[in-house]
Structures are given as structure tokens and as C-alpha cells.
Short mmCIF file of C-alpha atoms and ligand atoms in Angstrom, two decimals:
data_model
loop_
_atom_site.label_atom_id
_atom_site.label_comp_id
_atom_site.label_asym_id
_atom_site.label_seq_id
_atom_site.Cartn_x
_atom_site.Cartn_y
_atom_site.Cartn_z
CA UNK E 1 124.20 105.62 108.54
CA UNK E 2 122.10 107.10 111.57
CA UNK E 3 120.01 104.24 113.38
CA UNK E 4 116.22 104.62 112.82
CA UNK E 5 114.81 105.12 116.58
CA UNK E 6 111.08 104.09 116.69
CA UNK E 7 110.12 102.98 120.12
CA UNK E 8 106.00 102.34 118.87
CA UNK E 9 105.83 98.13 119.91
CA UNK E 10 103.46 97.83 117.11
CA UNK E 11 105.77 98.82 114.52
CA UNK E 12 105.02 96.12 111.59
CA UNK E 13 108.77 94.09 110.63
CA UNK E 14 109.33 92.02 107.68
CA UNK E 15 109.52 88.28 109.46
CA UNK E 16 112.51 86.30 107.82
CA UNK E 17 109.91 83.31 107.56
CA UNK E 18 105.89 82.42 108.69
CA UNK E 19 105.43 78.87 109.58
CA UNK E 20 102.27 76.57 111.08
CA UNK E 21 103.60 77.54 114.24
CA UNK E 22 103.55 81.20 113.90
CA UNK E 23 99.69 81.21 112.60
CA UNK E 24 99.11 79.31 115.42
CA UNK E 25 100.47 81.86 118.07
CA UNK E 26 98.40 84.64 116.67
CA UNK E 27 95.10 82.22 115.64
CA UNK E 28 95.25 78.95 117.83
CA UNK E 29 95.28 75.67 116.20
CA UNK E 30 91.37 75.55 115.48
CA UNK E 31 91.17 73.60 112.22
CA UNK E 32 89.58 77.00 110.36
CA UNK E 33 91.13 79.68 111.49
CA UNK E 34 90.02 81.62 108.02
CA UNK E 35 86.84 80.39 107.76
CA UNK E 36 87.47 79.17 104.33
CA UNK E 37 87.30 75.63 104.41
CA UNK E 38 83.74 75.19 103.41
CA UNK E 39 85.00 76.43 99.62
CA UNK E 40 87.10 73.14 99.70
CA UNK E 41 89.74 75.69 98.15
CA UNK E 42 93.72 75.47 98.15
CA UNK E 43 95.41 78.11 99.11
CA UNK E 44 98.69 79.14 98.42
CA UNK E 45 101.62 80.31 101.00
CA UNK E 46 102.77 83.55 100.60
CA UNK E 47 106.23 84.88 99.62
CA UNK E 48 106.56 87.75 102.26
CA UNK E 49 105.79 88.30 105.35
CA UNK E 50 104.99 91.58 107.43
CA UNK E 51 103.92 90.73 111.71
CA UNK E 52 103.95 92.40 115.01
CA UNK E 53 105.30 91.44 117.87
CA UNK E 54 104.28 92.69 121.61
CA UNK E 55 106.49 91.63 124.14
CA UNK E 56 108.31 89.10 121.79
CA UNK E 57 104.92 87.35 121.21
CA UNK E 58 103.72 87.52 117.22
CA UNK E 59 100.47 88.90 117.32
CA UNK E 60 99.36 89.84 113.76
CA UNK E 61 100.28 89.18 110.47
CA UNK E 62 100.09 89.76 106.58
CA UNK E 63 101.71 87.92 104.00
CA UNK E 64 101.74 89.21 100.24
CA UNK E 65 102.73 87.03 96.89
CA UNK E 66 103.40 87.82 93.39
CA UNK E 67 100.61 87.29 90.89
CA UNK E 68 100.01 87.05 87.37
CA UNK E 69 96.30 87.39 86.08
CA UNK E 70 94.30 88.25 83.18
CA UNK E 71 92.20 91.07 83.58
CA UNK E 72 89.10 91.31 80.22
CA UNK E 73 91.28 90.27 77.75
CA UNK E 74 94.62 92.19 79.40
CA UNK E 75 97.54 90.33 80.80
CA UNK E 76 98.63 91.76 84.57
CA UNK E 77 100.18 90.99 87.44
CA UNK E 78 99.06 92.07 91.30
CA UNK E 79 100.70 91.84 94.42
CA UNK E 80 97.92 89.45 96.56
CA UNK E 81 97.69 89.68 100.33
CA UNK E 82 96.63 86.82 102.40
CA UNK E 83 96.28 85.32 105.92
CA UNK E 84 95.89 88.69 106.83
CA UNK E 85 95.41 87.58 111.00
CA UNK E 86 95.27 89.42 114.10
CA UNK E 87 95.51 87.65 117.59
CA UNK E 88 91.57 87.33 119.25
CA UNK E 89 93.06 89.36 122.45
CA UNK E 90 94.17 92.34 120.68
CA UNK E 91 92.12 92.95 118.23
CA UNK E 92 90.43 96.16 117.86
CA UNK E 93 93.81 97.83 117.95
CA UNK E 94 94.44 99.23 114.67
CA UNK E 95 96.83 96.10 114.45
CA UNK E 96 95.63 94.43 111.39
CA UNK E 97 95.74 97.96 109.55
CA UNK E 98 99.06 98.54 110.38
CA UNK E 99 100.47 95.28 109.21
CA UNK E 100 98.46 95.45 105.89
CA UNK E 101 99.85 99.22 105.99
CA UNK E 102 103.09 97.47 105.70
CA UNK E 103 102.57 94.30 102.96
CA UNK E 104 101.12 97.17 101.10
CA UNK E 105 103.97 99.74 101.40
CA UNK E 106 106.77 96.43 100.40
CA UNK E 107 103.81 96.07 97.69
CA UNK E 108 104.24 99.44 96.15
CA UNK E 109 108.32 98.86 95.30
CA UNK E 110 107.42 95.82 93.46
CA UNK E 111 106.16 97.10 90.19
CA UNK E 112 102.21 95.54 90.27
CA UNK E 113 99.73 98.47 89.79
CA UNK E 114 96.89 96.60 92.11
CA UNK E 115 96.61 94.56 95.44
CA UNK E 116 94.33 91.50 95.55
CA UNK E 117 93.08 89.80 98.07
CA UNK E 118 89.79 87.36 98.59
CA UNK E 119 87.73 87.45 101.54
CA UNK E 120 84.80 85.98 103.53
CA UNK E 121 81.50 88.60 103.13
CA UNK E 122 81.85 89.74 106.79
CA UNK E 123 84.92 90.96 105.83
CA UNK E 124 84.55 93.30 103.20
CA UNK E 125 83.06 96.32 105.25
CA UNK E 126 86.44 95.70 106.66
CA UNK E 127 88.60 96.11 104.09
CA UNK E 128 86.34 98.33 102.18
CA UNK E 129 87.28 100.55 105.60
CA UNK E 130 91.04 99.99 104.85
CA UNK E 131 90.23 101.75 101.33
CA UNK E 132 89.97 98.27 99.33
CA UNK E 133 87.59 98.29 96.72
CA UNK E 134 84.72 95.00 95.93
CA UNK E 135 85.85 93.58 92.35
CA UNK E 136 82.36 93.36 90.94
CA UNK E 137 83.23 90.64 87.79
CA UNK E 138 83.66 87.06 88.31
CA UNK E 139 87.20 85.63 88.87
CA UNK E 140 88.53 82.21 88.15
CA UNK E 141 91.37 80.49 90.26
CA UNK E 142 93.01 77.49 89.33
CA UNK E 143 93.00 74.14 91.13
CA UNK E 144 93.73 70.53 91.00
CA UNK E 145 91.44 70.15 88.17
CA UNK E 146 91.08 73.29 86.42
CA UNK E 147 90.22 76.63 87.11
CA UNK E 148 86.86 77.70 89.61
CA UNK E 149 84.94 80.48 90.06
CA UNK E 150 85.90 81.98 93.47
CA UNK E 151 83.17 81.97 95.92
CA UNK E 152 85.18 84.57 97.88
CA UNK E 153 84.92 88.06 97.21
CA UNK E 154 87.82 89.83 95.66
CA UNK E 155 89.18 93.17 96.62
CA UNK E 156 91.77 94.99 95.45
CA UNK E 157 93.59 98.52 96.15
CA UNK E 158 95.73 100.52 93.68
CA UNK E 159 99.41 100.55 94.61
CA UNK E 160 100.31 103.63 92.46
CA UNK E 161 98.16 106.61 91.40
CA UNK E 162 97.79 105.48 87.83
CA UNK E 163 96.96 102.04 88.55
CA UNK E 164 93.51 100.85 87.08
CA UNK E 165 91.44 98.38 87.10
CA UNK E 166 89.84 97.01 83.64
CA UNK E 167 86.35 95.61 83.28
CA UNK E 168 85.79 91.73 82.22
CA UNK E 169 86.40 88.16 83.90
CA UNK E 170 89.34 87.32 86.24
CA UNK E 171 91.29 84.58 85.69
CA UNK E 172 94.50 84.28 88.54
CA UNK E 173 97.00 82.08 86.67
CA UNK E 174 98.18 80.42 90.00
CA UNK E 175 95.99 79.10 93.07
CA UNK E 176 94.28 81.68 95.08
CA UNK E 177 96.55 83.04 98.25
C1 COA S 201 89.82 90.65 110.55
C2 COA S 201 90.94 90.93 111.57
C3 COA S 201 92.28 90.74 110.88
C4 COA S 201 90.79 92.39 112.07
O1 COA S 201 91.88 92.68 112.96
P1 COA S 201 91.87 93.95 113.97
O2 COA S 201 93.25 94.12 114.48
O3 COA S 201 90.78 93.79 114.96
O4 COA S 201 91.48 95.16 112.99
P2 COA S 201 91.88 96.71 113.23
O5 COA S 201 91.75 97.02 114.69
O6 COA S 201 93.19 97.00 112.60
O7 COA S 201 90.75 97.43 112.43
C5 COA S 201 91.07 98.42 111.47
C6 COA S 201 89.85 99.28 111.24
O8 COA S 201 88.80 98.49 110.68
C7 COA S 201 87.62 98.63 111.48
N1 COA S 201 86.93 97.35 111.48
C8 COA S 201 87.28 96.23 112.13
N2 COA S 201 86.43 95.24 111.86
C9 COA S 201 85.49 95.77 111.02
C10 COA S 201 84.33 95.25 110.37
N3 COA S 201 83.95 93.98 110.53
N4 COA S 201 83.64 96.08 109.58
C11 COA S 201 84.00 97.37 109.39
N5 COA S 201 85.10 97.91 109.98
C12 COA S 201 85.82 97.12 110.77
C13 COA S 201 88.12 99.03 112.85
O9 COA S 201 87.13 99.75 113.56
C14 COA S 201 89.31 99.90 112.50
O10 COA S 201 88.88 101.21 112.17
P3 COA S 201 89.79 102.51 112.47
O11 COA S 201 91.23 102.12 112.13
O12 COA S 201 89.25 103.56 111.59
O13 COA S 201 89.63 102.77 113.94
C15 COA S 201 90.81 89.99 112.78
O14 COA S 201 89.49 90.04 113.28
C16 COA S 201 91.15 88.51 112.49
O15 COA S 201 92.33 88.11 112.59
N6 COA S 201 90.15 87.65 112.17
C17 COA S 201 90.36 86.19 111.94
C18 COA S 201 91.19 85.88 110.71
C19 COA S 201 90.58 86.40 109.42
O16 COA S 201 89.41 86.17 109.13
N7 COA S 201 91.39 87.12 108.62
C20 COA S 201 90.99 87.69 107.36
C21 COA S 201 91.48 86.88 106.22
S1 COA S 201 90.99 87.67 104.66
#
């Protein structure tokens, strides 16, 4: 088998694991890197991991997981994306497109029709750029105590050209990634 050449440093890899450490390299070891904590949510890891590395130094990453939802009144799975994370000094790179480029093309050869992923508002001309698309209805996540409404907004992208998207409530089985 011929060896794939590809001498572009900012080729996305899968990474065999993503620890506290790694965010840290990309994000620094403020106590919000996300932004999120003011939902008082809990987050879950992700499953996979996608990063870039310049010069041997991890400098962006996405992270997808496995999802089972109820869509209306339909049962679904979706592949969610999350601590989706570029580091501050190279940013404006094309970076964090290329490494959701890649959770997204490992997302596509796992069966899921749709890609889900919450964000803060600043964020959504963002991914709405990356070809995401605002999920209008309310969701529901679970937590300690039940399920919430997420105070996040929700985004999702088809993974395959049939995929849709049907009307009515959310409700993510699972913690929110
Ligand atoms: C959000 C973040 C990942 C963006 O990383 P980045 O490497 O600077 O983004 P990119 O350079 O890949 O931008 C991709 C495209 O989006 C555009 N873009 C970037 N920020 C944008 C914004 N706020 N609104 C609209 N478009 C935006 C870029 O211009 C670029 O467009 P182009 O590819 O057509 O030239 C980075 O700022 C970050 O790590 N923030 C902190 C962590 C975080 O909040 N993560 C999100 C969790 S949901």
C-alpha cells in the first residue's frame, strides 16, 4: 500500500486520546475556557478526537460523540461535536474549520444522518459560516435531576444528502457534549 504524502502541518489527525492537559495547551487553564459555566451545565467528554499539531504543539481540536435523541415524536441518533477549540495565537487560520472538517468527515462513516452541537450566541454566525444550521425548537438535556431546557443554541449539519431534520421538541437522551 503506497504511503499517503501530505506535507500541509495543519493536516487534522485522529488523537489516540484528549485529556485536561491537552485542552489546556490549546486554551490555558482559565477556569471557563467555553464560556459555559454560567448554565451550571454538565458536559459530557467526547468519544473521538480530531487536533492539529504545529511544530509538535496541539493547537486545535474537535471531539465528536454518539447520540441518541428524540426528534417530534421520532427516535434518532446524531453524531454531536464539542470542545470544538482553537489556540488564542493562531486563530484566524482556517484551523478550527479544518478540524471540524475532519470530526465531520469520521462523522459521515458512522451511520447518524445529522451533527449536533450547542453553542454560546456569539458563536453561531460562526458555525452558521461553517454551513451549520440554528435548530429553531426547544431541546431538553438531561442532568442530575432530570432533563433542562438548553440555554445554548443548537446547531446541527446534515451528514448525508438525505438527512433531515423533523419539526417538534428535542429531547438528547444523554447529557449535553
Ligand atoms: C471559535 C474558535 C474555535 C474559532 O477558531 P478559528 O481557528 O479562529 O476559526 P477559523 O479561522 O477556522 O474560522 C473559520 C471561518 O469562520 C469565520 N469566523 C471566525 N469567527 C467568526 C465569527 N465570530 N463569526 C462569523 N464568522 C467567523 C472565519 O473568518 C473563517 O472564514 P473563512 O474560512 O471563510 O475564511 C476559536 O475562537 C476558539 O477556540 N474560541 C474559544 C473556545 C470556544 O468558544 N469554542 C467553541 C465551543 S462551541
Amino acid at each position: 500500500m503506497g504511503e499517503v504524502m501530505d506535507d500541509d502541518p495543519t493536516t487534522p489527525v485522529r488523537l489516540a486520546a484528549y485529556t485536561r492537559t491537552d485542552q489546556t495547551e490549546i486554551l490555558g487553564d482559565g477556569d471557563d475556557p467555553f464560556g459555559v459555566a454560567g448554565t451550571g451545565l454538565t458536559f459530557l467528554p467526547k468519544d473521538e478526537h480530531f487536533g492539529i499539531r504545529l511544530a509538535g504543539r496541539l493547537v486545535a481540536h474537535a471531539g465528536l460523540l454518539r447520540l441518541s435523541l428524540t426528534v417530534g415524536d421520532t427516535p434518532s441518533e446524531a453524531m454531536g461535536v464539542g470542545g470544538v477549540a482553537v489556540a488564542p495565537d493562531v486563530r484566524g487560520r482556517g484551523l478550527a474549520r479544518r478540524v471540524v472538517a475532519a470530526a465531520l468527515t469520521h462523522a459521515r462513516t458512522q451511520g447518524p444522518p445529522n451533527a449536533l452541537l450547542f453553542c454560546r450566541p456569539p458563536l453561531v454566525p460562526f458555525y452558521t459560516h461553517l454551513g451549520w444550521h440554528p435548530v429553531q425548537a426547544p431541546v431538553h438535556v438531561e442532568q442530575h435531576d432530570g432533563p433542562v431546557l438548553m440555554p445554548l443554541h443548537t446547531m446541527r449539519t446534515p451528514l448525508h444528502e438525505d438527512a433531515d431534520w423533523p419539526s417538534g421538541t428535542v429531547r438528547l437522551h444523554s447529557f449535553p457534549m
